[in-house]
PDB file of C-alpha atoms in Angstrom:
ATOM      1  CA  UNK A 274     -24.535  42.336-110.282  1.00 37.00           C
ATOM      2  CA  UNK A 275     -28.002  41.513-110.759  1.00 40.00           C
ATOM      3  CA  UNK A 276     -30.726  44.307-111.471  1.00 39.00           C
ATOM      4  CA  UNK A 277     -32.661  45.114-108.699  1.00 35.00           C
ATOM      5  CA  UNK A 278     -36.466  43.781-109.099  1.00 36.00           C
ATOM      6  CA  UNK A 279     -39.597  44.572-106.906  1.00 43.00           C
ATOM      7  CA  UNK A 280     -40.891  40.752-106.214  1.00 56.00           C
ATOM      8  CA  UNK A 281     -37.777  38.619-104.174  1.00 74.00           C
ATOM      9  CA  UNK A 282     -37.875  35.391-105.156  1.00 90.00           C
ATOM     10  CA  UNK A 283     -39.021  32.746-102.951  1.00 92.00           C
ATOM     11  CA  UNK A 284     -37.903  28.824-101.567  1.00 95.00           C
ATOM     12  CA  UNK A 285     -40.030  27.180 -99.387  1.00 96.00           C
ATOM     13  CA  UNK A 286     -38.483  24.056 -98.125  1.00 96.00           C
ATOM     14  CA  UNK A 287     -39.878  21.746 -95.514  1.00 97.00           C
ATOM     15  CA  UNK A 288     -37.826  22.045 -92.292  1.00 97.00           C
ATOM     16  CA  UNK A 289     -34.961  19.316 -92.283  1.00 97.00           C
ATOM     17  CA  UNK A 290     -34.983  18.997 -95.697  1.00 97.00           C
ATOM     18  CA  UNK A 291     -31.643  20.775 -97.652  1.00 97.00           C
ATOM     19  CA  UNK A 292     -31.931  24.083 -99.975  1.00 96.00           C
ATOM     20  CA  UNK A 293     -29.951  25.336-102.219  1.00 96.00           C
ATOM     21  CA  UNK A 294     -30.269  28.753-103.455  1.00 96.00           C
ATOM     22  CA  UNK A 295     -28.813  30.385-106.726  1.00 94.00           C
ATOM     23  CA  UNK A 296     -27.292  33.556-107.786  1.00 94.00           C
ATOM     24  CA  UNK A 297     -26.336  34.606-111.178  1.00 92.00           C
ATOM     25  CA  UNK A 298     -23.489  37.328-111.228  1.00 89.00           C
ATOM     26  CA  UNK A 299     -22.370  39.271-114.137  1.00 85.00           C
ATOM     27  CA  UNK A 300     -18.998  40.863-113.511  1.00 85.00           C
ATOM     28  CA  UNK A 301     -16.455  38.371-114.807  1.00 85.00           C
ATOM     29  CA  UNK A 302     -13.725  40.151-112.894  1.00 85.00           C
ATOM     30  CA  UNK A 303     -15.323  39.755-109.551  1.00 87.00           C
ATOM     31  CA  UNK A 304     -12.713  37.715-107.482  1.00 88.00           C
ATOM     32  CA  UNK A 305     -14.758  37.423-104.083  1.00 91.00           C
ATOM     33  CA  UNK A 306     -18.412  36.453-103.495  1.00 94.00           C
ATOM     34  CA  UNK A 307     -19.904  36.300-100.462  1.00 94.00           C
ATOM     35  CA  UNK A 308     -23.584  35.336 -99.184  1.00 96.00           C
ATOM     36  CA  UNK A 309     -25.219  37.391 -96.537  1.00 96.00           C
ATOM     37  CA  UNK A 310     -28.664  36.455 -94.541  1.00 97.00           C
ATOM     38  CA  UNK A 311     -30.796  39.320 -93.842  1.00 97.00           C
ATOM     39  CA  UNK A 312     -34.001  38.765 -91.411  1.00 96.00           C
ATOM     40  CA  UNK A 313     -36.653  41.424 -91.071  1.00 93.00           C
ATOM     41  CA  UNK A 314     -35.674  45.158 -90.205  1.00 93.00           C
ATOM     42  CA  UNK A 315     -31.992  43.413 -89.699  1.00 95.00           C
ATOM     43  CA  UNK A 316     -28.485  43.858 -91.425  1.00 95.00           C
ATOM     44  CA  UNK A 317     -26.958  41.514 -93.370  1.00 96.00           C
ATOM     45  CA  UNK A 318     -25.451  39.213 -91.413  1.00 94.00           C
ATOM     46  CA  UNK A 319     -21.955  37.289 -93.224  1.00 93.00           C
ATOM     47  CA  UNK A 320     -22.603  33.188 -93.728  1.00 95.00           C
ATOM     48  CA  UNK A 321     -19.568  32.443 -96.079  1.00 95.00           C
ATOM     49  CA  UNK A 322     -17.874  33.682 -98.553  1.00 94.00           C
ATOM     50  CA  UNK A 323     -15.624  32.133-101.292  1.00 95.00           C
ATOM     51  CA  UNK A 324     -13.100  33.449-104.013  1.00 93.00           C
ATOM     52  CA  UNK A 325     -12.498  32.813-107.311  1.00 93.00           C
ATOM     53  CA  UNK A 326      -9.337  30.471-106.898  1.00 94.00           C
ATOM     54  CA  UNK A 327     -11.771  28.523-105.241  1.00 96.00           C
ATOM     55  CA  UNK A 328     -14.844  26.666-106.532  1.00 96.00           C
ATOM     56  CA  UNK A 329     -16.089  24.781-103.515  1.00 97.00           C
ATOM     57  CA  UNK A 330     -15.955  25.803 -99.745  1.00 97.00           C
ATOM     58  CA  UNK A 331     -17.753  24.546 -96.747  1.00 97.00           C
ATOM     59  CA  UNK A 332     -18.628  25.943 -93.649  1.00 95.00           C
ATOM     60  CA  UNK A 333     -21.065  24.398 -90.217  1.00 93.00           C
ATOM     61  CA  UNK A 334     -24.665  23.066 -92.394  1.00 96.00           C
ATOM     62  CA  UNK A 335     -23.861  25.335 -95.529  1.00 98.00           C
ATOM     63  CA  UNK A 336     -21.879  24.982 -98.578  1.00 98.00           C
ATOM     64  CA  UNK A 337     -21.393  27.813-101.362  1.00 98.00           C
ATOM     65  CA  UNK A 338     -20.507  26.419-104.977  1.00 97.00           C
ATOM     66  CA  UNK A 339     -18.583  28.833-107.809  1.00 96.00           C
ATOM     67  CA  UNK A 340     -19.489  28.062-111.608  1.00 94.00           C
ATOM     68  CA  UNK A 341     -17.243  30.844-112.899  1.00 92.00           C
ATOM     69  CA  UNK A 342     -17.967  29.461-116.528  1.00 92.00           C
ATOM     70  CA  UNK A 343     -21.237  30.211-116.233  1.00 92.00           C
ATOM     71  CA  UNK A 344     -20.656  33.005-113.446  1.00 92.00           C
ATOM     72  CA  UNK A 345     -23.708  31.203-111.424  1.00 93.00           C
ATOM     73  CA  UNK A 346     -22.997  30.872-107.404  1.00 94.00           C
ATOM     74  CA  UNK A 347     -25.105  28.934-105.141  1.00 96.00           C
ATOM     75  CA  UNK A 348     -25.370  28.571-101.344  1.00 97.00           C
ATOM     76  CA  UNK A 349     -26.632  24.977 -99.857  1.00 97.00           C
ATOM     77  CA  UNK A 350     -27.816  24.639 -96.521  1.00 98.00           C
ATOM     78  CA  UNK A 351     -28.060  21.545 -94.964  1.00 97.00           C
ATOM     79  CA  UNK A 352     -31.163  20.095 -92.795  1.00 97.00           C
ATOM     80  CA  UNK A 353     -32.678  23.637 -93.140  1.00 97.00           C
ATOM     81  CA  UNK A 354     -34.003  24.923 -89.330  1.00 96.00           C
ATOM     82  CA  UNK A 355     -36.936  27.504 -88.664  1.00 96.00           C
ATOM     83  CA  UNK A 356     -34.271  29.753 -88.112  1.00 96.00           C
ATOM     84  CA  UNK A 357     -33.005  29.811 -91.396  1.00 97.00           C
ATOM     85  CA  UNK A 358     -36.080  31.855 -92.762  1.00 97.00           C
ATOM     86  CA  UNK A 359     -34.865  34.768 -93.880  1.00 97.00           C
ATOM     87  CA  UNK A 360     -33.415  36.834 -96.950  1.00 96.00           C
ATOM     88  CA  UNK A 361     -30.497  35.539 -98.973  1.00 97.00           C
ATOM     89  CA  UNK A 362     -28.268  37.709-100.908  1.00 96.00           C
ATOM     90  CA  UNK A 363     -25.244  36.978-102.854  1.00 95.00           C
ATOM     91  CA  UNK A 364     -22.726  39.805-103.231  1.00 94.00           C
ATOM     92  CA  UNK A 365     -19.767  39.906-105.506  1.00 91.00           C
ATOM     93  CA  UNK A 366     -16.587  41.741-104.529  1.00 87.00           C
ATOM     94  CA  UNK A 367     -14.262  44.167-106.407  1.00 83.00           C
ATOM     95  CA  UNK A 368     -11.922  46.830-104.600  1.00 81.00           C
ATOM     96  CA  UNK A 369     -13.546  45.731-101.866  1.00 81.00           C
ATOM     97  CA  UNK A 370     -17.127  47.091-103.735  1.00 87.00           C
ATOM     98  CA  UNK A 371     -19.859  44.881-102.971  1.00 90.00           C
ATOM     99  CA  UNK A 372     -22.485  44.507-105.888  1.00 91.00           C
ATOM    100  CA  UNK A 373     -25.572  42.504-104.291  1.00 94.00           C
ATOM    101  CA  UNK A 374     -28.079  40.588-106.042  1.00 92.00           C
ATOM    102  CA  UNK A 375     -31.717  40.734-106.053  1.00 90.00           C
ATOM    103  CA  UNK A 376     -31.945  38.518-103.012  1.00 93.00           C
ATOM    104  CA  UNK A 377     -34.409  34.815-101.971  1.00 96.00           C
ATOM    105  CA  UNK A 378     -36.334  34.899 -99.465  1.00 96.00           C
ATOM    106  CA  UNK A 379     -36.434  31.418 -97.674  1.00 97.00           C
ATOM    107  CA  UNK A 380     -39.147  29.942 -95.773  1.00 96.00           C
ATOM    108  CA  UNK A 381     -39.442  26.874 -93.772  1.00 96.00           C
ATOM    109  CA  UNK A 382     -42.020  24.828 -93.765  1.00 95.00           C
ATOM    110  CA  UNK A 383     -42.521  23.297 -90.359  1.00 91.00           C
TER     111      UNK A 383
ATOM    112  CA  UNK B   4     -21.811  40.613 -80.498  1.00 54.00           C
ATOM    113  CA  UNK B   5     -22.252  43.517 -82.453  1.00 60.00           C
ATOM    114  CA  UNK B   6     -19.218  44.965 -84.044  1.00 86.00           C
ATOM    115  CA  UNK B   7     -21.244  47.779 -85.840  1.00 93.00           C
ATOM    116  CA  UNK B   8     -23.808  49.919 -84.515  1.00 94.00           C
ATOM    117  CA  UNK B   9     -26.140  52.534 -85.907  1.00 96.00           C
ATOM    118  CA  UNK B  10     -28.378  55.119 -84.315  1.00 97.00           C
ATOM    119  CA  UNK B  11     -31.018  55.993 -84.668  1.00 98.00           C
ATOM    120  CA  UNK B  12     -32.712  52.225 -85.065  1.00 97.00           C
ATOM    121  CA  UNK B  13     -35.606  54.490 -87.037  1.00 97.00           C
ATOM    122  CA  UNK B  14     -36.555  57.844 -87.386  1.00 98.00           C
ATOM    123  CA  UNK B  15     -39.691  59.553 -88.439  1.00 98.00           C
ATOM    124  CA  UNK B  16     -39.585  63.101 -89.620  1.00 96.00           C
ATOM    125  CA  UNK B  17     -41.211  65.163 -91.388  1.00 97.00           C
ATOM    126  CA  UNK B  18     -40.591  66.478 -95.028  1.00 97.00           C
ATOM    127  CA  UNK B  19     -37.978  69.179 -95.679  1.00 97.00           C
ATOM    128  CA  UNK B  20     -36.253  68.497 -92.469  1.00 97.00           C
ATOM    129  CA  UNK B  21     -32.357  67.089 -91.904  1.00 97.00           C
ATOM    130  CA  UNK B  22     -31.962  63.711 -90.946  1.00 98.00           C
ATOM    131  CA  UNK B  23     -28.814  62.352 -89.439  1.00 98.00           C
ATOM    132  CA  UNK B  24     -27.625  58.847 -89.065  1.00 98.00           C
ATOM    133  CA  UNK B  25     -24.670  57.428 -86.720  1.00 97.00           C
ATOM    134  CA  UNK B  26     -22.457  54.437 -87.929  1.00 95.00           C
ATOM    135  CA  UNK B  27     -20.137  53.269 -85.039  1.00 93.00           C
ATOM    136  CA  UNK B  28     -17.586  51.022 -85.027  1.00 89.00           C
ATOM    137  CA  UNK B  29     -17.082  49.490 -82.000  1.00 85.00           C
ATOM    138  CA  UNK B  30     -14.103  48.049 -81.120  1.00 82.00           C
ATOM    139  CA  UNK B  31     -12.242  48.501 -84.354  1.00 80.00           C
ATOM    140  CA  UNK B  32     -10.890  51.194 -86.504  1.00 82.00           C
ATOM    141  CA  UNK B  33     -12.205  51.750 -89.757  1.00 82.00           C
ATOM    142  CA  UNK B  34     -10.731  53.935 -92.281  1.00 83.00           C
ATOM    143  CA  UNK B  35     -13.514  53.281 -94.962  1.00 88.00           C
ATOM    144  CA  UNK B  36     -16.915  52.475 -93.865  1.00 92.00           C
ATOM    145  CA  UNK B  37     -19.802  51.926 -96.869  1.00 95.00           C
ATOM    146  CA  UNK B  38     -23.305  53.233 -96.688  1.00 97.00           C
ATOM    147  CA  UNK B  39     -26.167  51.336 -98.266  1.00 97.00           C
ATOM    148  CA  UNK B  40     -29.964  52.154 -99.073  1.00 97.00           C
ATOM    149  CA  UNK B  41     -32.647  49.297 -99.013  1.00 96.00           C
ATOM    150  CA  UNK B  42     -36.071  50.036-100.687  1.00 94.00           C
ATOM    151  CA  UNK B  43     -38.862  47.536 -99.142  1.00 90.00           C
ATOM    152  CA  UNK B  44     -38.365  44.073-100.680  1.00 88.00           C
ATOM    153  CA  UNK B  45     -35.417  45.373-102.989  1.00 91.00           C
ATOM    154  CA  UNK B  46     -31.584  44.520-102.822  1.00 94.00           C
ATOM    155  CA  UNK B  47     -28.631  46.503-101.147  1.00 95.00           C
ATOM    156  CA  UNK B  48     -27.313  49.655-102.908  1.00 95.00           C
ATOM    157  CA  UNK B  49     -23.998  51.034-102.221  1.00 96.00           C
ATOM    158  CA  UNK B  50     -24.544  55.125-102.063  1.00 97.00           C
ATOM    159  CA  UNK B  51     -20.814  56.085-101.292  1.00 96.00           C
ATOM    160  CA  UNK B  52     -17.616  55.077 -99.461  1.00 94.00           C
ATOM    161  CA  UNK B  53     -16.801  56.806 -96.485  1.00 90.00           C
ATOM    162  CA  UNK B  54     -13.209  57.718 -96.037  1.00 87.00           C
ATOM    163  CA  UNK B  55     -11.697  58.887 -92.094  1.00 85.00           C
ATOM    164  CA  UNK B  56     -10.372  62.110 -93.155  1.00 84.00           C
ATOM    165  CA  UNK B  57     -11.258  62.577 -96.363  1.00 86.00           C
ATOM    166  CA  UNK B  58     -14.127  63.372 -98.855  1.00 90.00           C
ATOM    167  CA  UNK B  59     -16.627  60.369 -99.168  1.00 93.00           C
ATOM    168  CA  UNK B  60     -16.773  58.811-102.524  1.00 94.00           C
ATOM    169  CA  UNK B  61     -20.601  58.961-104.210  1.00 96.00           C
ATOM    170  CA  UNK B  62     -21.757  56.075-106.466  1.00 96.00           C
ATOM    171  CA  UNK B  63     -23.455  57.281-109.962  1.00 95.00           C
ATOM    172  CA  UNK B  64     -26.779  58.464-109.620  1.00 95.00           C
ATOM    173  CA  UNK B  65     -26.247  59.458-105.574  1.00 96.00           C
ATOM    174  CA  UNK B  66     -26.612  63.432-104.912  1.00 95.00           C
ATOM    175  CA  UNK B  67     -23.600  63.942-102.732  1.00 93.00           C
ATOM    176  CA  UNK B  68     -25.085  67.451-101.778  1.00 95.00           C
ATOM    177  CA  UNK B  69     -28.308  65.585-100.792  1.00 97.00           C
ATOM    178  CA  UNK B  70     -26.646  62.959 -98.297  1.00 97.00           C
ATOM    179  CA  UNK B  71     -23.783  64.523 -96.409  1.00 96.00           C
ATOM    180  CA  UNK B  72     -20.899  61.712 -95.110  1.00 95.00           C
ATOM    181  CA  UNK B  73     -18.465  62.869 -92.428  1.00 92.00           C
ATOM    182  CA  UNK B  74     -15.941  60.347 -91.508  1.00 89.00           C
ATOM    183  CA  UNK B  75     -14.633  62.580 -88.813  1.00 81.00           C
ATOM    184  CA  UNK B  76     -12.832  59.636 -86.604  1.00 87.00           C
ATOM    185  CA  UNK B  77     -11.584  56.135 -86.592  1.00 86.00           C
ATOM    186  CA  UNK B  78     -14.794  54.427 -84.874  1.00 89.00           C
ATOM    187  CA  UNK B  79     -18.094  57.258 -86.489  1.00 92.00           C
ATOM    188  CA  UNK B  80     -19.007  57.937 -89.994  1.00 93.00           C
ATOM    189  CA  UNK B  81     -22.544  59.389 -90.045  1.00 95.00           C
ATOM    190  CA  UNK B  82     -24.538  60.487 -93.187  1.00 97.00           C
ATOM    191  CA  UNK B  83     -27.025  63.284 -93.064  1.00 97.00           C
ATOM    192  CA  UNK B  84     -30.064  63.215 -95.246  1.00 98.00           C
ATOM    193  CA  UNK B  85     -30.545  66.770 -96.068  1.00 97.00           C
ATOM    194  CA  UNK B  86     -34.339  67.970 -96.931  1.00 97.00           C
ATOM    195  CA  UNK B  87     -35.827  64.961 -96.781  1.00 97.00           C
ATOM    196  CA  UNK B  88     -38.430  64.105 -99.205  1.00 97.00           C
ATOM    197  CA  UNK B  89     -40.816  60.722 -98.833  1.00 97.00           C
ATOM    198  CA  UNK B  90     -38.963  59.335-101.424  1.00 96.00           C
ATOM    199  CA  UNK B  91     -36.383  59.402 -99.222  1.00 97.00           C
ATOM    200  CA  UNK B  92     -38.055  56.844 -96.973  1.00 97.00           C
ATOM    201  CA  UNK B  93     -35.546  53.925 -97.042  1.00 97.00           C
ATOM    202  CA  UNK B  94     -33.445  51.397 -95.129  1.00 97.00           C
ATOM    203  CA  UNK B  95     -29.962  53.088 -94.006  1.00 98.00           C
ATOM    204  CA  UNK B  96     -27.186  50.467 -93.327  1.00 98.00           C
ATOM    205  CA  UNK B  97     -23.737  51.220 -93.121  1.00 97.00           C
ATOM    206  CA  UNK B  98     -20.541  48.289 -93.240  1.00 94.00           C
ATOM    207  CA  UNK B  99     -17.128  48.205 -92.551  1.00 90.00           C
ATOM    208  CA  UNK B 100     -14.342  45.903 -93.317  1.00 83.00           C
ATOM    209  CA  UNK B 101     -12.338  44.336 -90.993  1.00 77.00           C
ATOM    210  CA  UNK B 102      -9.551  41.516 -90.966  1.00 69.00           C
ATOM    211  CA  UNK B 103      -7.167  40.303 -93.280  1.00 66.00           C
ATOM    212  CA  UNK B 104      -9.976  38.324 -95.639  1.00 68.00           C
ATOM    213  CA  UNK B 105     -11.555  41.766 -95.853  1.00 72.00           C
ATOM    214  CA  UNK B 106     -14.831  40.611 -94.778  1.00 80.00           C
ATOM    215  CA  UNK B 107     -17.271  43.454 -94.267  1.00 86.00           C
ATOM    216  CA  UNK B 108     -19.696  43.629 -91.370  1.00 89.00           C
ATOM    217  CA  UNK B 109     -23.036  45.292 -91.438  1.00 94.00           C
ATOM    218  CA  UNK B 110     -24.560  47.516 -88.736  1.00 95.00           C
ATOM    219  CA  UNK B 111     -28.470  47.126 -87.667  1.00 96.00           C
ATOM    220  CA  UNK B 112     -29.758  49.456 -90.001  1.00 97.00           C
ATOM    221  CA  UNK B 113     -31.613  52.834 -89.712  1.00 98.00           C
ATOM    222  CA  UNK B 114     -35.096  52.992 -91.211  1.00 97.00           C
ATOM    223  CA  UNK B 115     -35.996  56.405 -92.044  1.00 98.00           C
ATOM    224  CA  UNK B 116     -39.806  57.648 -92.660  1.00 97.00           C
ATOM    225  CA  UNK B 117     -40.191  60.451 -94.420  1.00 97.00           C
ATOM    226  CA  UNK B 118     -44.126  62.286 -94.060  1.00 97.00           C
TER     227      UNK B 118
END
């Protein structure tokens, strides 16, 4: 997984419009990734998750891409609501370990 | 609704004392349950793996004398933070897996201040 930094990355993206956010993993022998929304003083809360048989899988407004070449992962939402603001986290998967990365923090511009 | 619950929601205490957190499961048995720290505007960490009936599994770098996991039943786990020090001061969340994708759900969270 990633290393853990002190400033989250941010995406601000005017409400309606699409955003994709992007997660570099490092552990090649991951087989399951999953991304995870966290709002303030919440959980993580499950959005989709995909495996690595897979490189494509959609779910209702969001869309997670695999690049296991390049080990990058990505999650697209679609016509992005207020209620999408919140923290993003990719996680990668092994023995049923999660690793999570370093997290976006998405805000909607209304 | 909720599948995992925690309690306390947040705790203030004061340094040198015991804390102790509550991970429920509610309407599902859980032989492993995971429990995570979260520093302010930092990732998840895994601390350990809590196994029902057996001795909890510490990640590297996690004193397993310092936070105390008792998986006693099917539906609790709970960790203790023992002498807590303002360092300590953290985001508690515990998960469990569930299913046949595996797909691990998260409780609320505990936030623990440390004075």
């Amino acid at each position: 997984g990633e290393s853990v930094g002190l400033h989250l990355p941010t995406l601000s993206v005017q409400e309606g419009d699409n955003s994709i956010i992007n997660c570099a993993y490092s552990n090649s022998a991951s087989d399951y990734f999953i991304w995870y929304k966290q709002e303030s003083g919440k959980g993580p809360q499950f959005i989709i998750d995909i495996r690595s048989n897979m490189d494509k899988r959609q779910g209702q407004r969001v869309t997670v891409l695999l690049n296991k070449t390049v080990k990058h992962l990505s999650l697209q939402i679609a016509a992005t609501q207020p209620g999408d603001s919140a923290v993003y986290f990719c996680a990668e998967s092994r023995h049923e370990k999660l690793t999570f990365g370093t997290g976006t923090r998405l805000t909607i511009i209304p | 609704g909720a599948v995992v619950s925690q309690h306390p929601s947040w705790v203030i205490c004061k340094s040198g004392t015991s804390v102790k957190i509550e991970c429920r499961s509610l309407d599902f048995q859980a032989t492993t349950m995971f429990w995570y720290r979260q520093f302010p505007k930092q990732s998840l960490m895994l601390m350990a793996t809590s196994n029902e009936g057996s001795k909890a599994t510490y990640e590297q770098g996690v004193e397993k004398d310092k936070f105390l996991i008792n998986h006693a039943s099917l539906t609790l786990s709970t960790l203790t933070v023992t002498s807590a020090h303002p360092e300590d001061s953290s985001f508690y969340i515990c998960s469990q897996i569930r299913g046949a994708e595996n797909e691990q759900f998260f409780g609320p969270g505990t936030r623990l201040t440390v004075l």
